[in-house]
Coordinates of C-alpha atoms in Angstrom, one line a residue:
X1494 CA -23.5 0.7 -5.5
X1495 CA -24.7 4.2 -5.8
X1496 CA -26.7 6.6 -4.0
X1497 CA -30.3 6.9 -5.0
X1498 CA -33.5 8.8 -2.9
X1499 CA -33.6 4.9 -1.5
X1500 CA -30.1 4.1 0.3
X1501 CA -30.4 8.3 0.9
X1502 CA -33.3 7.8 2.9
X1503 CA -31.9 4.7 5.0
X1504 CA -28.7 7.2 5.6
X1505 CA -30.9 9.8 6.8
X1506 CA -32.4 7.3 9.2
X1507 CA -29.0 6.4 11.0
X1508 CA -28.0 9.9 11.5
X1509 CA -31.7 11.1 12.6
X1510 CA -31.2 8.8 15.4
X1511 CA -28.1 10.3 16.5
X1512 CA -27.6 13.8 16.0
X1513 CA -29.9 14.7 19.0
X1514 CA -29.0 11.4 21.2
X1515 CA -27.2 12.9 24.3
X1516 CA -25.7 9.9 25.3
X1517 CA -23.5 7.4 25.5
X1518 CA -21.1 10.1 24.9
X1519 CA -17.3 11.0 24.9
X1520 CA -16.9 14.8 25.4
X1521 CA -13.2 15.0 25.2
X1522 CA -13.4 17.9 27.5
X1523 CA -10.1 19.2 29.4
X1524 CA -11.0 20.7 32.7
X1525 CA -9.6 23.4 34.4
X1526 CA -11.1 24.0 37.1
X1527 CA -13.5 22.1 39.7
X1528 CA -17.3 22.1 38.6
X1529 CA -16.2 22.8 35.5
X1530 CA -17.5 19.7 33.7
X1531 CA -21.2 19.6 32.5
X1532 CA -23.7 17.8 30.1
X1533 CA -22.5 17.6 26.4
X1534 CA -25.4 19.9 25.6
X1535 CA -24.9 22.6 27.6
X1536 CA -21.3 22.3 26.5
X1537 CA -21.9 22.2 22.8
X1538 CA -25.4 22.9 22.2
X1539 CA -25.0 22.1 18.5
X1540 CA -23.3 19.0 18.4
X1541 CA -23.5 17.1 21.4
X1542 CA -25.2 13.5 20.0
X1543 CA -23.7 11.2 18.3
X1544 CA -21.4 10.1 20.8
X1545 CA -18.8 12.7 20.3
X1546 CA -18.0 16.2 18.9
X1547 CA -17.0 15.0 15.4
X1548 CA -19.4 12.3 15.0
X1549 CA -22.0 14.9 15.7
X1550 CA -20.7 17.7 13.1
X1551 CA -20.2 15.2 10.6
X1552 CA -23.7 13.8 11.1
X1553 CA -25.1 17.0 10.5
X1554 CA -22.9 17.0 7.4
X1555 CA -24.4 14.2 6.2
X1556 CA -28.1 15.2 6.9
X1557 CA -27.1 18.7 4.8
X1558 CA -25.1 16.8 2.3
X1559 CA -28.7 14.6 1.6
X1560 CA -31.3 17.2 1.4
X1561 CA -29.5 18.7 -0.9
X1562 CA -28.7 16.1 -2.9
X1563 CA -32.4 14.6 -2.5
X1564 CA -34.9 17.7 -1.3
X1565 CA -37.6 15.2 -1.7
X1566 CA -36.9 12.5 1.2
X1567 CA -40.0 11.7 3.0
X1568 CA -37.7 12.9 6.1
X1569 CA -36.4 16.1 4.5
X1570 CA -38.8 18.5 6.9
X1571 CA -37.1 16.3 10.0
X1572 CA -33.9 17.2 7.8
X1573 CA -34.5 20.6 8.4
X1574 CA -35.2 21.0 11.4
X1575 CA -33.0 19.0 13.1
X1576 CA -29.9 21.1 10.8
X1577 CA -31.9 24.8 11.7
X1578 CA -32.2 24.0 15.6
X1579 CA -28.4 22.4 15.7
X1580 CA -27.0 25.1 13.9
X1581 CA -28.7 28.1 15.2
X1582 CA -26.7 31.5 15.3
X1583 CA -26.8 31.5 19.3
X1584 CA -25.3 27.6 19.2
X1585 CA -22.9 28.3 16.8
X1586 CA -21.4 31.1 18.6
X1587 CA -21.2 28.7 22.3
X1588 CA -19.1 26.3 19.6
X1589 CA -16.9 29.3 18.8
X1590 CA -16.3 30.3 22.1
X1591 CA -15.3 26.9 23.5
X1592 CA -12.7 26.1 20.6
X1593 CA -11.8 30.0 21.3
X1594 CA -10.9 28.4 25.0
X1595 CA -9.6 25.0 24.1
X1596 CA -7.5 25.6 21.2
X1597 CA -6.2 21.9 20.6
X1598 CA -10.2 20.7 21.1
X1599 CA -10.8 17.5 17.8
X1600 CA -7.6 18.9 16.0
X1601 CA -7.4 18.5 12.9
X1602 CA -10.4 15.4 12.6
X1603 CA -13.2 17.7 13.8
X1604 CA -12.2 20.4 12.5
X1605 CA -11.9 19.4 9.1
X1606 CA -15.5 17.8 9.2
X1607 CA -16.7 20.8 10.1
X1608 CA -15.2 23.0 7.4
X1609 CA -16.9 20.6 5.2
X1610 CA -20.1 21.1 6.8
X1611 CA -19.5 25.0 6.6
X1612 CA -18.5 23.9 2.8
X1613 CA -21.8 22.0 2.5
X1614 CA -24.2 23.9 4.5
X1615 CA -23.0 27.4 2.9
X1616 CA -21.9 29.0 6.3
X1617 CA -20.9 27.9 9.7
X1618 CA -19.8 31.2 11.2
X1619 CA -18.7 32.2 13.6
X1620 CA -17.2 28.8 14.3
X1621 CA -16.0 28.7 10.6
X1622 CA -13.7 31.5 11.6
X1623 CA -12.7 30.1 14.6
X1624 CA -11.4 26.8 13.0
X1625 CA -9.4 29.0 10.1
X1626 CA -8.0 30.9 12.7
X1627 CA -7.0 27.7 14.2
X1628 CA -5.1 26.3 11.3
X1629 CA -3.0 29.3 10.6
X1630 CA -1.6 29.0 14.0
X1631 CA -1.1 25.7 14.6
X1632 CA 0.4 24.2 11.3
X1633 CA 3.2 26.6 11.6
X1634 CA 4.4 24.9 15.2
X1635 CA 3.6 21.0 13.9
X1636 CA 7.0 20.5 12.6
X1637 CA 6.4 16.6 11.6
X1638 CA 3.2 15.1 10.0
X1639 CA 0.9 12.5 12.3
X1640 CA 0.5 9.6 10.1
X1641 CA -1.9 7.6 12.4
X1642 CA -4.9 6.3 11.0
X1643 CA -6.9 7.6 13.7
X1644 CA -8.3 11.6 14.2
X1645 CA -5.5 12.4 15.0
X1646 CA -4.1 11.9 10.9
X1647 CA -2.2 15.2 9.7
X1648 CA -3.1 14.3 6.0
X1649 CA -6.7 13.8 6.7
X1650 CA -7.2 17.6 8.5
X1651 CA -5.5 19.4 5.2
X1652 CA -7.0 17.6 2.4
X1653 CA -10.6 18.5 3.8
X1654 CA -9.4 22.2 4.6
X1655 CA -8.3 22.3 1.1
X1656 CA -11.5 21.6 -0.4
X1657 CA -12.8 24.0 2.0
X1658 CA -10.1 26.3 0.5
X1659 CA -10.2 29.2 2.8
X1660 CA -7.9 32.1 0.6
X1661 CA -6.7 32.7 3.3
X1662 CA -5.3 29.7 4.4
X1663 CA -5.0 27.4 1.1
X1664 CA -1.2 28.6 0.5
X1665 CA -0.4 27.5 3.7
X1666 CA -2.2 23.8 3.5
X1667 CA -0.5 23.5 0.2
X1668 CA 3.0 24.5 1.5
X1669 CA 2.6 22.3 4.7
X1670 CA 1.4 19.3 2.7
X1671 CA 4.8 20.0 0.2
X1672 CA 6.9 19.9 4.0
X1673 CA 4.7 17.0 5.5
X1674 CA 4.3 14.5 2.7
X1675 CA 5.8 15.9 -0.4
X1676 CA 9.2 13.9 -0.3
X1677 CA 8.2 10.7 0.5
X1678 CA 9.0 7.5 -1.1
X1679 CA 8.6 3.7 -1.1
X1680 CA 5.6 3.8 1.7
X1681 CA 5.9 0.3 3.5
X1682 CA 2.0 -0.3 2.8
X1683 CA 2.4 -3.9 3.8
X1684 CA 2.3 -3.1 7.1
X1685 CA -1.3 -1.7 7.0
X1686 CA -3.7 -1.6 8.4
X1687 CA -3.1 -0.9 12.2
X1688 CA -5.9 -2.8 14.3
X1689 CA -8.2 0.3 15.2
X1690 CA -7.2 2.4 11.7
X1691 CA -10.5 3.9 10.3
X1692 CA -7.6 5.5 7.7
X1693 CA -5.6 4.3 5.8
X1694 CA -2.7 6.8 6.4
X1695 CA -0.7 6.2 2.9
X1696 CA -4.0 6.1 0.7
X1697 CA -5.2 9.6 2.8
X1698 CA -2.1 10.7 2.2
X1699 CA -2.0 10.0 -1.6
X1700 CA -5.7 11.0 -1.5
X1701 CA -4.2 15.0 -0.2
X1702 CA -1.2 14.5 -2.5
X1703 CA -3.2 14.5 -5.7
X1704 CA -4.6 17.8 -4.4
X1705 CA -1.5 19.1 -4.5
X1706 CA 0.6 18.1 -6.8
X1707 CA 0.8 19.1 -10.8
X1708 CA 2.9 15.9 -11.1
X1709 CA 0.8 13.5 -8.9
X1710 CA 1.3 10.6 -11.4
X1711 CA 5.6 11.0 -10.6
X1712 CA 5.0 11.3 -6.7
X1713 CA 2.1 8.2 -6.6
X1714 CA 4.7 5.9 -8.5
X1715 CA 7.8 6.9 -5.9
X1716 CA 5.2 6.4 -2.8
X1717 CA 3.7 3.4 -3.6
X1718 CA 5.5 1.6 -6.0
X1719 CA 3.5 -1.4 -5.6
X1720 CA -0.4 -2.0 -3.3
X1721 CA 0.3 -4.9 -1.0
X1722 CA -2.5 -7.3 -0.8
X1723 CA -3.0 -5.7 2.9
X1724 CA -3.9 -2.7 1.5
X1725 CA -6.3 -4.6 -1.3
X1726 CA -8.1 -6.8 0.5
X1727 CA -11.1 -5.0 2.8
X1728 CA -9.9 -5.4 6.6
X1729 CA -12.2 -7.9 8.7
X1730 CA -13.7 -6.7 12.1
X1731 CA -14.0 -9.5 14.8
X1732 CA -16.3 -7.6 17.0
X1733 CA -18.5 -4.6 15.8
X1734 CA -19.8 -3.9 19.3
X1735 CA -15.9 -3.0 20.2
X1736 CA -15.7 1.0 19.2
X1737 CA -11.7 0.5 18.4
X1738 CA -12.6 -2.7 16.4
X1739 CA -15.6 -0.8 14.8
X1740 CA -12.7 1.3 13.7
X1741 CA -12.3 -0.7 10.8
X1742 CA -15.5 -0.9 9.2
X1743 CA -14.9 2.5 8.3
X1744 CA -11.8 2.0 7.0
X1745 CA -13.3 0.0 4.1
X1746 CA -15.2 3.0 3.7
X1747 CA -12.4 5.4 3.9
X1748 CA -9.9 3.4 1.5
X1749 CA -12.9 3.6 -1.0
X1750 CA -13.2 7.1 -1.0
X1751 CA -9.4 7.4 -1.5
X1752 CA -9.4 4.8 -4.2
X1753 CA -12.3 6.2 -6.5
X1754 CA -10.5 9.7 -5.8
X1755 CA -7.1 8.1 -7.0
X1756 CA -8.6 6.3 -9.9
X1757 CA -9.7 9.6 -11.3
X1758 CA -6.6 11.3 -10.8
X1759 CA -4.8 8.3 -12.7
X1760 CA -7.5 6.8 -15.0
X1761 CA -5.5 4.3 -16.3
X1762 CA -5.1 2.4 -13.5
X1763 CA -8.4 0.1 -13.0
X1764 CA -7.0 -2.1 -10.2
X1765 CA -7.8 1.1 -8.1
X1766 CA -10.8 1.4 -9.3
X1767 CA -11.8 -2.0 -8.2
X1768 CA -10.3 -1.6 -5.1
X1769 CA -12.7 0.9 -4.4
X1770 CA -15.5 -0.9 -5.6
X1771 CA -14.6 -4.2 -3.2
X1772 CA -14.2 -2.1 -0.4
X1773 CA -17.3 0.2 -0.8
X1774 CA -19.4 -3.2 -1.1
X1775 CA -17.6 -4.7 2.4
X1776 CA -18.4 -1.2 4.2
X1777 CA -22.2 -0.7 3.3
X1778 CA -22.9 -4.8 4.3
X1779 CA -22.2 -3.2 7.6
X1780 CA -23.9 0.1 8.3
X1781 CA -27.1 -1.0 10.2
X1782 CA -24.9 -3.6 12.6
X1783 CA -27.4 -2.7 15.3
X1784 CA -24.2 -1.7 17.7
X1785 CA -23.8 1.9 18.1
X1786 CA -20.3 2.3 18.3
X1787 CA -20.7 2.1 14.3
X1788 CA -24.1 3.2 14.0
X1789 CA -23.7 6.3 15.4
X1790 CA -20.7 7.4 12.7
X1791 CA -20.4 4.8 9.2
X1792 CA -23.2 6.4 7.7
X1793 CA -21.1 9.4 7.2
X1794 CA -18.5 7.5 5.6
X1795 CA -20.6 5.3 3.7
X1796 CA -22.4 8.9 1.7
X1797 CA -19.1 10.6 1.3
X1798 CA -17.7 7.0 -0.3
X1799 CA -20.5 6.8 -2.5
X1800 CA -19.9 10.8 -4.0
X1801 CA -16.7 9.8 -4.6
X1802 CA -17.9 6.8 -6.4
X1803 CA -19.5 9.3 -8.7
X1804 CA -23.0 7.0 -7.5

């Protein structure tokens, strides 16, 4: 299990096919006005495939995140163009200006995928700025932490702005995960996973924790004292042509991502190792379902497992 020009190429595919398919697609848009609605690219010139906003920015995450990793793919010159016409200076600032407008627009899941692409891709601006902006007003006035496992995930939206690590804004992602998260004990992990959870909201949580915390090792024993064999065992998906459903195929993914990043933070713990291992093996199986509702989005998941498998 690890990511060679092979498997890179076959990642490339999936999200070549999406980044500039206008539909289906779930624009999320809040109107305010009559004949205010219009096609997803005229709203969001640079990411309107993939089905949705943050599928799209994450796909082009990916597609960065490969031709870096492999300049040599046989579809690196696609690669490129599909990142330079997405993220043109004139497309970027229409992204800008609509978050500018809809403040709450893919908080925090959208915009944390797209700090990673600006962390990736070397510069996203002026949406970059927008997004920071964002954060420093709105973490102040979310008094409690979302612990879905859905975009929605509190946890999730800090630990990737954290890597971004804005100077700006990191003292006030680290304070806020301290307030959110940094008390909690004896997680009740046996009741995971929920049935459309592409998170799982203790093991992101943990995953930001360790980010966080000199004394992860104290904090990781008090939260999860035990791992349940719900959160062990990969979940099973009854229907991959069901987009909720769908939802947890990339859960798999997600928990391994969490669990590779755990086992280095507490190296003496293979069982989480494993775990990681088992769950990245369940997740790729199903990348190339033929259904879109995962198509258009596990890739993603499924590269970002495999560098935190180390490949």
């Amino acid at each position: 299990m690890r990511l060679d020009a092979a498997s890179a190429g076959r990642l490339a595919a999936l999200a070549l096919a999406c980044v500039g398919r206008e539909f289906p697609n779930q624009p999320g848009h809040v109107m305010q006005r009559a004949g205010e609605l219009d096609r997803p690219r005229s709203l969001h010139p640079a990411f309107f495939g993939c089905f949705d906003w943050h599928s799209a920015v994450h796909g082009h995450w990916l597609l960065a995140h490969l031709l870096r990793r492999f300049p040599g793919l046989p579809q690196a010159g696609a690669i490129r163009t599909a990142l330079d016409s997405a993220l043109s200076a004139a497309n970027l600032q229409v992204e800008a200006e609509y978050l500018r407008r809809h403040p709450e627009f893919e908080r925090p899941y959208g915009w944390a995928w797209a700090l990673k692409l600006a962390q990736e891709r070397g510069n996203l601006q002026p949406l970059e700025g927008v997004i920071v902006q964002a954060y420093k007003q709105w973490l102040p006035r979310q008094t409690y932490p979302v612990r879905s496992g859905t975009h929605t995930n509190t946890a999730f939206g800090l630990a990737f702005a954290l890597d971004h690590a804005h100077p700006e804004l990191k003292p006030l992602l680290i304070q806020r995960a301290l307030d959110y998260f940094g008390n909690d004990r004896d997680y009740p992990a046996a009741w995971e996973p929920g049935g459309n959870d592409f998170f799982s909201p203790c093991l992101i949580e943990a995953d930001l924790m360790r980010r966080v915390l000199p004394d992860f090792r104290g904090w990781f024993d008090a939260f999860l004292p035990e791992l349940p064999a719900s959160l062990l065992e990969p979940a099973r998906v009854s229907d991959r042509n069901d987009g909720q459903l769908a939802h947890l195929d990339g859960l798999n993914l997600s928990r391994a991502w969490c669990y590779f990043s755990l086992a280095r933070a507490l190296p003496d713990r293979p069982l989480l190792r494993k775990a990681g291992e088992r769950h990245l093996e369940t997740g790729l199986a199903q990348l190339a379902s033929g259904s879109y509702a995962g198509e258009h989005w596990l890739a993603t998941f499924a590269a970002y497992a495999l560098a935190c498998a180390g490949d």
